[in-house]
PDB file of C-alpha atoms in Angstrom:
ATOM      1  CA  TRP A   1     -23.416 -22.486   3.965  1.00  0.00           C
ATOM      2  CA  ASN A   2     -20.252 -20.377   4.079  1.00  0.00           C
ATOM      3  CA  LYS A   3     -20.382 -20.340   7.860  1.00  0.00           C
ATOM      4  CA  GLY A   4     -20.718 -24.113   7.797  1.00  0.00           C
ATOM      5  CA  GLY A   5     -17.594 -24.344   5.651  1.00  0.00           C
ATOM      6  CA  ALA A   6     -15.627 -22.335   8.221  1.00  0.00           C
ATOM      7  CA  GLU A   7     -17.016 -24.488  11.045  1.00  0.00           C
ATOM      8  CA  ASN A   8     -15.930 -27.629   9.201  1.00  0.00           C
ATOM      9  CA  PHE A   9     -12.446 -26.131   8.892  1.00  0.00           C
ATOM     10  CA  ARG A  10     -12.253 -25.601  12.662  1.00  0.00           C
ATOM     11  CA  LYS A  11     -13.445 -29.120  13.374  1.00  0.00           C
ATOM     12  CA  THR A  12     -11.368 -31.098  10.890  1.00  0.00           C
ATOM     13  CA  VAL A  13      -8.213 -29.182   9.903  1.00  0.00           C
ATOM     14  CA  LEU A  14      -6.077 -30.607  12.733  1.00  0.00           C
ATOM     15  CA  SER A  15      -7.204 -34.133  11.878  1.00  0.00           C
ATOM     16  CA  VAL A  16      -6.231 -33.575   8.254  1.00  0.00           C
ATOM     17  CA  LEU A  17      -2.816 -32.124   9.119  1.00  0.00           C
ATOM     18  CA  SER A  18      -1.983 -34.821  11.674  1.00  0.00           C
ATOM     19  CA  ALA A  19      -3.095 -37.763   9.517  1.00  0.00           C
ATOM     20  CA  ASN A  20      -0.227 -40.157   8.810  1.00  0.00           C
ATOM     21  CA  ASN A  21      -1.842 -42.047   5.951  1.00  0.00           C
ATOM     22  CA  ILE A  22      -2.125 -39.180   3.448  1.00  0.00           C
ATOM     23  CA  SER A  23       0.545 -37.264   1.548  1.00  0.00           C
ATOM     24  CA  PHE A  24       1.478 -33.614   1.995  1.00  0.00           C
ATOM     25  CA  LYS A  25      -0.095 -32.894  -1.390  1.00  0.00           C
ATOM     26  CA  THR A  26      -3.411 -34.388  -0.270  1.00  0.00           C
ATOM     27  CA  LYS A  27      -3.237 -32.484   3.023  1.00  0.00           C
ATOM     28  CA  PHE A  28      -2.620 -29.243   1.159  1.00  0.00           C
ATOM     29  CA  HIS A  29      -5.572 -29.811  -1.165  1.00  0.00           C
ATOM     30  CA  GLY A  30      -7.733 -30.816   1.793  1.00  0.00           C
ATOM     31  CA  VAL A  31      -6.931 -27.640   3.737  1.00  0.00           C
ATOM     32  CA  MET A  32      -7.539 -25.480   0.663  1.00  0.00           C
ATOM     33  CA  HIS A  33     -10.890 -27.181   0.128  1.00  0.00           C
ATOM     34  CA  LEU A  34     -11.866 -26.609   3.757  1.00  0.00           C
ATOM     35  CA  LEU A  35     -10.945 -22.942   3.358  1.00  0.00           C
ATOM     36  CA  ASN A  36     -13.003 -22.459   0.187  1.00  0.00           C
ATOM     37  CA  SER A  37     -15.685 -20.355   1.877  1.00  0.00           C
ATOM     38  CA  SER A  38     -12.994 -18.179   3.487  1.00  0.00           C
ATOM     39  CA  MET A  39     -12.216 -16.890   0.001  1.00  0.00           C
ATOM     40  CA  PHE A  40     -14.972 -14.306   0.479  1.00  0.00           C
ATOM     41  CA  LEU A  41     -13.174 -12.858   3.501  1.00  0.00           C
ATOM     42  CA  CYS A  42      -9.998 -12.442   1.438  1.00  0.00           C
ATOM     43  CA  VAL A  43     -11.978 -10.846  -1.384  1.00  0.00           C
ATOM     44  CA  PHE A  44     -13.651  -8.434   1.029  1.00  0.00           C
ATOM     45  CA  ILE A  45     -10.346  -7.382   2.625  1.00  0.00           C
ATOM     46  CA  VAL A  46      -8.734  -6.817  -0.779  1.00  0.00           C
ATOM     47  CA  SER A  47     -11.762  -4.794  -1.870  1.00  0.00           C
ATOM     48  CA  ILE A  48     -11.659  -2.514   1.180  1.00  0.00           C
ATOM     49  CA  LEU A  49      -7.911  -1.948   0.865  1.00  0.00           C
ATOM     50  CA  SER A  50      -8.075  -1.238  -2.861  1.00  0.00           C
ATOM     51  CA  VAL A  51      -9.219   2.384  -2.421  1.00  0.00           C
ATOM     52  CA  PRO A  52      -6.530   3.551   0.056  1.00  0.00           C
ATOM     53  CA  THR A  53      -4.021   1.605  -2.030  1.00  0.00           C
ATOM     54  CA  MET A  54      -4.582   4.074  -4.875  1.00  0.00           C
ATOM     55  CA  TYR A  55      -3.595   6.968  -2.617  1.00  0.00           C
ATOM     56  CA  ILE A  56      -0.610   5.114  -1.152  1.00  0.00           C
ATOM     57  CA  LYS A  57       0.598   4.439  -4.679  1.00  0.00           C
ATOM     58  CA  GLU A  58       0.298   8.150  -5.507  1.00  0.00           C
ATOM     59  CA  ILE A  59       1.977   9.434  -2.330  1.00  0.00           C
ATOM     60  CA  TYR A  60       4.766   6.844  -2.168  1.00  0.00           C
ATOM     61  CA  PRO A  61       5.915   6.161  -5.752  1.00  0.00           C
ATOM     62  CA  ARG A  62       8.862   4.116  -4.466  1.00  0.00           C
ATOM     63  CA  PHE A  63       6.390   1.293  -3.825  1.00  0.00           C
ATOM     64  CA  ASP A  64       5.390   1.075  -7.483  1.00  0.00           C
ATOM     65  CA  TRP A  65       7.278  -2.193  -7.867  1.00  0.00           C
ATOM     66  CA  VAL A  66       5.091  -3.764  -5.150  1.00  0.00           C
ATOM     67  CA  PHE A  67       1.921  -2.880  -7.036  1.00  0.00           C
ATOM     68  CA  SER A  68       3.451  -4.159 -10.265  1.00  0.00           C
ATOM     69  CA  VAL A  69       4.048  -7.528  -8.593  1.00  0.00           C
ATOM     70  CA  LEU A  70       0.539  -7.586  -7.103  1.00  0.00           C
ATOM     71  CA  SER A  71      -1.000  -6.961 -10.520  1.00  0.00           C
ATOM     72  CA  PHE A  72       0.170 -10.483 -11.407  1.00  0.00           C
ATOM     73  CA  PHE A  73      -2.732 -11.858  -9.353  1.00  0.00           C
ATOM     74  CA  VAL A  74      -5.177 -10.538 -11.945  1.00  0.00           C
ATOM     75  CA  LEU A  75      -4.204 -13.766 -13.672  1.00  0.00           C
ATOM     76  CA  SER A  76      -6.568 -15.646 -11.339  1.00  0.00           C
ATOM     77  CA  THR A  77      -9.542 -13.775 -12.812  1.00  0.00           C
ATOM     78  CA  ILE A  78      -8.349 -14.575 -16.329  1.00  0.00           C
ATOM     79  CA  ILE A  79      -8.069 -18.259 -15.404  1.00  0.00           C
ATOM     80  CA  LEU A  80     -11.635 -18.213 -14.034  1.00  0.00           C
ATOM     81  CA  PHE A  81     -12.851 -16.509 -17.195  1.00  0.00           C
ATOM     82  CA  ILE A  82     -11.246 -19.163 -19.404  1.00  0.00           C
ATOM     83  CA  CYS A  83     -12.372 -22.138 -17.302  1.00  0.00           C
ATOM     84  CA  TYR A  84     -15.992 -20.981 -17.175  1.00  0.00           C
ATOM     85  CA  TRP A  85     -15.907 -20.261 -20.907  1.00  0.00           C
ATOM     86  CA  PHE A  86     -15.002 -23.861 -21.722  1.00  0.00           C
ATOM     87  CA  THR A  87     -17.942 -25.050 -19.623  1.00  0.00           C
ATOM     88  CA  TYR A  88     -20.304 -22.480 -21.142  1.00  0.00           C
ATOM     89  CA  LYS A  89     -19.357 -23.204 -24.742  1.00  0.00           C
ATOM     90  CA  SER A  90     -19.730 -26.969 -24.237  1.00  0.00           C
ATOM     91  CA  ILE A  91     -23.400 -26.309 -23.422  1.00  0.00           C
ATOM     92  CA  GLN A  92     -24.296 -23.210 -25.452  1.00  0.00           C
ATOM     93  CA  GLY A  93     -21.829 -23.440 -28.328  1.00  0.00           C
ATOM     94  CA  SER A  94     -18.762 -21.398 -29.254  1.00  0.00           C
ATOM     95  CA  SER A  95     -20.239 -18.906 -31.724  1.00  0.00           C
ATOM     96  CA  PHE A  96     -19.291 -15.227 -31.499  1.00  0.00           C
ATOM     97  CA  ASP A  97     -22.771 -14.286 -30.255  1.00  0.00           C
ATOM     98  CA  ASN A  98     -22.538 -16.889 -27.502  1.00  0.00           C
ATOM     99  CA  PHE A  99     -19.122 -15.551 -26.519  1.00  0.00           C
ATOM    100  CA  VAL A 100     -20.514 -12.018 -26.236  1.00  0.00           C
ATOM    101  CA  ASP A 101     -23.395 -13.335 -24.121  1.00  0.00           C
ATOM    102  CA  TYR A 102     -20.895 -15.212 -21.969  1.00  0.00           C
ATOM    103  CA  ILE A 103     -18.871 -12.052 -21.310  1.00  0.00           C
ATOM    104  CA  LYS A 104     -21.996 -10.261 -20.087  1.00  0.00           C
ATOM    105  CA  ILE A 105     -23.051 -13.205 -17.918  1.00  0.00           C
ATOM    106  CA  PHE A 106     -19.566 -13.702 -16.453  1.00  0.00           C
ATOM    107  CA  PHE A 107     -19.059 -10.114 -15.359  1.00  0.00           C
ATOM    108  CA  THR A 108     -22.612  -9.906 -14.026  1.00  0.00           C
ATOM    109  CA  PHE A 109     -21.970 -13.038 -11.978  1.00  0.00           C
ATOM    110  CA  PHE A 110     -18.596 -11.683 -10.851  1.00  0.00           C
ATOM    111  CA  SER A 111     -20.119  -8.375  -9.745  1.00  0.00           C
ATOM    112  CA  VAL A 112     -22.928 -10.019  -7.774  1.00  0.00           C
ATOM    113  CA  ALA A 113     -20.447 -12.412  -6.131  1.00  0.00           C
ATOM    114  CA  LEU A 114     -18.396  -9.390  -5.035  1.00  0.00           C
ATOM    115  CA  GLY A 115     -21.580  -7.819  -3.698  1.00  0.00           C
ATOM    116  CA  PHE A 116     -22.160 -10.842  -1.468  1.00  0.00           C
ATOM    117  CA  SER A 117     -18.645 -10.644  -0.005  1.00  0.00           C
ATOM    118  CA  LEU A 118     -19.719  -8.645   3.077  1.00  0.00           C
ATOM    119  CA  HIS A 119     -22.555 -10.993   4.017  1.00  0.00           C
ATOM    120  CA  ASN A 120     -20.433 -14.079   3.394  1.00  0.00           C
ATOM    121  CA  SER A 121     -17.398 -12.649   5.215  1.00  0.00           C
ATOM    122  CA  ILE A 122     -19.481 -12.086   8.350  1.00  0.00           C
ATOM    123  CA  ALA A 123     -20.724 -15.669   8.121  1.00  0.00           C
ATOM    124  CA  VAL A 124     -17.181 -16.999   7.667  1.00  0.00           C
ATOM    125  CA  LEU A 125     -15.861 -14.999  10.641  1.00  0.00           C
ATOM    126  CA  GLU A 126     -18.679 -16.303  12.832  1.00  0.00           C
ATOM    127  CA  GLY A 127     -17.816 -19.829  11.740  1.00  0.00           C
ATOM    128  CA  HIS A 128     -14.104 -19.452  12.495  1.00  0.00           C
ATOM    129  CA  MET A 129     -14.851 -17.867  15.884  1.00  0.00           C
ATOM    130  CA  GLY A 130     -17.320 -20.608  16.778  1.00  0.00           C
ATOM    131  CA  LYS A 131     -20.266 -18.259  17.192  1.00  0.00           C
ATOM    132  CA  ARG A 132     -23.527 -20.168  17.502  1.00  0.00           C
ATOM    133  CA  SER A 133     -26.595 -18.997  15.631  1.00  0.00           C
ATOM    134  CA  GLU A 134     -29.949 -20.335  14.569  1.00  0.00           C
ATOM    135  CA  PHE A 135     -30.382 -22.075  11.241  1.00  0.00           C
ATOM    136  CA  VAL A 136     -32.912 -20.043   9.275  1.00  0.00           C
ATOM    137  CA  ARG A 137     -34.463 -22.150   6.551  1.00  0.00           C
ATOM    138  CA  THR A 138     -35.342 -20.789   3.142  1.00  0.00           C
ATOM    139  CA  PRO A 139     -38.760 -19.101   3.566  1.00  0.00           C
ATOM    140  CA  LYS A 140     -41.717 -21.144   2.363  1.00  0.00           C
ATOM    141  CA  PHE A 141     -44.429 -18.745   1.191  1.00  0.00           C
ATOM    142  CA  ASN A 142     -47.123 -21.359   0.467  1.00  0.00           C
ATOM    143  CA  LEU A 143     -47.917 -19.922  -2.958  1.00  0.00           C
ATOM    144  CA  ASN A 144     -50.329 -22.319  -4.606  1.00  0.00           C
ATOM    145  CA  ASN A 145     -51.675 -20.228  -7.482  1.00  0.00           C
ATOM    146  CA  LEU A 146     -51.045 -16.999  -9.367  1.00  0.00           C
ATOM    147  CA  THR A 147     -53.358 -14.964  -7.133  1.00  0.00           C
ATOM    148  CA  ASP A 148     -51.365 -15.727  -3.954  1.00  0.00           C
ATOM    149  CA  SER A 149     -48.902 -13.105  -2.724  1.00  0.00           C
ATOM    150  CA  TRP A 150     -45.718 -13.448  -0.680  1.00  0.00           C
ATOM    151  CA  LYS A 151     -45.984  -9.855   0.569  1.00  0.00           C
ATOM    152  CA  GLY A 152     -46.960  -9.570   4.203  1.00  0.00           C
ATOM    153  CA  ASN A 153     -45.623 -13.034   4.994  1.00  0.00           C
ATOM    154  CA  LYS A 154     -44.399 -13.397   8.578  1.00  0.00           C
ATOM    155  CA  TYR A 155     -40.953 -14.456   7.344  1.00  0.00           C
ATOM    156  CA  LEU A 156     -40.393 -10.957   5.994  1.00  0.00           C
ATOM    157  CA  THR A 157     -39.268  -7.899   7.927  1.00  0.00           C
ATOM    158  CA  LYS A 158     -39.680  -4.242   7.066  1.00  0.00           C
ATOM    159  CA  LYS A 159     -36.606  -3.094   8.973  1.00  0.00           C
ATOM    160  CA  LEU A 160     -33.266  -2.384   7.338  1.00  0.00           C
ATOM    161  CA  SER A 161     -30.717  -4.870   8.587  1.00  0.00           C
ATOM    162  CA  ARG A 162     -27.196  -3.967   9.660  1.00  0.00           C
ATOM    163  CA  ASN A 163     -25.856  -5.700   6.570  1.00  0.00           C
ATOM    164  CA  MET A 164     -28.063  -3.636   4.271  1.00  0.00           C
ATOM    165  CA  ILE A 165     -26.845  -0.381   5.798  1.00  0.00           C
ATOM    166  CA  LEU A 166     -23.231  -1.503   5.402  1.00  0.00           C
ATOM    167  CA  GLU A 167     -23.871  -2.596   1.814  1.00  0.00           C
ATOM    168  CA  PHE A 168     -25.275   0.842   1.004  1.00  0.00           C
ATOM    169  CA  ALA A 169     -22.225   2.460   2.617  1.00  0.00           C
ATOM    170  CA  LEU A 170     -19.914   0.204   0.615  1.00  0.00           C
ATOM    171  CA  MET A 171     -21.730   1.126  -2.578  1.00  0.00           C
ATOM    172  CA  GLY A 172     -20.875   4.768  -1.825  1.00  0.00           C
ATOM    173  CA  TYR A 173     -17.332   3.812  -0.824  1.00  0.00           C
ATOM    174  CA  PHE A 174     -16.598   2.174  -4.157  1.00  0.00           C
ATOM    175  CA  LEU A 175     -18.303   5.003  -6.021  1.00  0.00           C
ATOM    176  CA  PHE A 176     -15.714   7.208  -4.307  1.00  0.00           C
ATOM    177  CA  GLY A 177     -13.063   4.738  -5.478  1.00  0.00           C
ATOM    178  CA  MET A 178     -14.250   5.203  -9.064  1.00  0.00           C
ATOM    179  CA  TYR A 179     -14.182   8.983  -8.634  1.00  0.00           C
ATOM    180  CA  SER A 180     -10.661   8.823  -7.156  1.00  0.00           C
ATOM    181  CA  ALA A 181      -9.353   7.386 -10.407  1.00  0.00           C
ATOM    182  CA  VAL A 182      -9.904  10.762 -12.110  1.00  0.00           C
ATOM    183  CA  PRO A 183      -7.810  13.135  -9.934  1.00  0.00           C
ATOM    184  CA  LEU A 184      -5.181  10.428  -9.391  1.00  0.00           C
ATOM    185  CA  ASN A 185      -5.119   9.582 -13.102  1.00  0.00           C
ATOM    186  CA  ASP A 186      -4.997   5.917 -12.150  1.00  0.00           C
ATOM    187  CA  PHE A 187      -7.669   3.800 -13.831  1.00  0.00           C
ATOM    188  CA  GLY A 188      -6.128   0.394 -13.160  1.00  0.00           C
ATOM    189  CA  LEU A 189      -8.677  -0.455 -10.459  1.00  0.00           C
ATOM    190  CA  PHE A 190     -11.603   1.329 -12.077  1.00  0.00           C
ATOM    191  CA  PRO A 191     -13.201  -1.860 -13.532  1.00  0.00           C
ATOM    192  CA  PHE A 192     -12.811  -3.591 -10.158  1.00  0.00           C
ATOM    193  CA  HIS A 193     -14.402  -0.695  -8.293  1.00  0.00           C
ATOM    194  CA  PHE A 194     -17.201  -0.502 -10.850  1.00  0.00           C
ATOM    195  CA  MET A 195     -18.032  -4.186 -10.347  1.00  0.00           C
ATOM    196  CA  LEU A 196     -17.949  -3.705  -6.569  1.00  0.00           C
ATOM    197  CA  PHE A 197     -20.215  -0.660  -6.850  1.00  0.00           C
ATOM    198  CA  ALA A 198     -22.631  -2.550  -9.106  1.00  0.00           C
ATOM    199  CA  GLY A 199     -22.501  -5.700  -6.972  1.00  0.00           C
ATOM    200  CA  PHE A 200     -23.179  -4.027  -3.632  1.00  0.00           C
ATOM    201  CA  GLY A 201     -25.799  -1.820  -5.273  1.00  0.00           C
ATOM    202  CA  PHE A 202     -27.572  -4.851  -6.720  1.00  0.00           C
ATOM    203  CA  VAL A 203     -27.566  -6.734  -3.410  1.00  0.00           C
ATOM    204  CA  PHE A 204     -28.745  -3.663  -1.477  1.00  0.00           C
ATOM    205  CA  PHE A 205     -31.605  -2.746  -3.811  1.00  0.00           C
ATOM    206  CA  LYS A 206     -32.753  -6.351  -4.227  1.00  0.00           C
ATOM    207  CA  SER A 207     -32.857  -6.668  -0.435  1.00  0.00           C
ATOM    208  CA  LEU A 208     -34.696  -3.356  -0.218  1.00  0.00           C
ATOM    209  CA  THR A 209     -37.362  -4.295  -2.770  1.00  0.00           C
ATOM    210  CA  ALA A 210     -37.866  -7.666  -1.068  1.00  0.00           C
ATOM    211  CA  ARG A 211     -39.011  -5.737   2.003  1.00  0.00           C
ATOM    212  CA  ALA A 212     -41.407  -3.527   0.057  1.00  0.00           C
TER     213      ALA A 212
END
């Protein structure tokens, strides 16, 4: 689906920008909507750069002001947190217990979404580059009763995919990022690296157990 979003961007963005019957505001919103799946590519790039950024900040303190300005973008996460909370409380209620449950659900969701950033970034890049690939439908396991098993189905493969190997490597990479916070005495990105570590770890191990 994310690849399809990128393909739609390639096919329609020039038509949107050259249209004479819509305002600049509408064009801007249209382009942003067409780029929605490309968000994962931006997230992935920021994630990868976040670890060396810690060392750059330590070695070149004159750039501290740049990192202070960049920290402003944490506001986007706060906005997401608030917006989703209003939706959640309208369904579940606004009690303290529900708010605590919401916090756990939100950060779990956020971590898993970060864990999917590699897979989705590859799909987005393929879409922007116009790479053709087959459309693999969601596997249908033909499970009709509780005694049926999906294991051994021909849709499944026992081999580790390239993505899985990279996800395992990224799990280790962000574990190193968490460790780096200690000698550098810089814990500003520690929560971010923890969510990345947990997200990539979750995606990797879920993929691994699905092949068992």
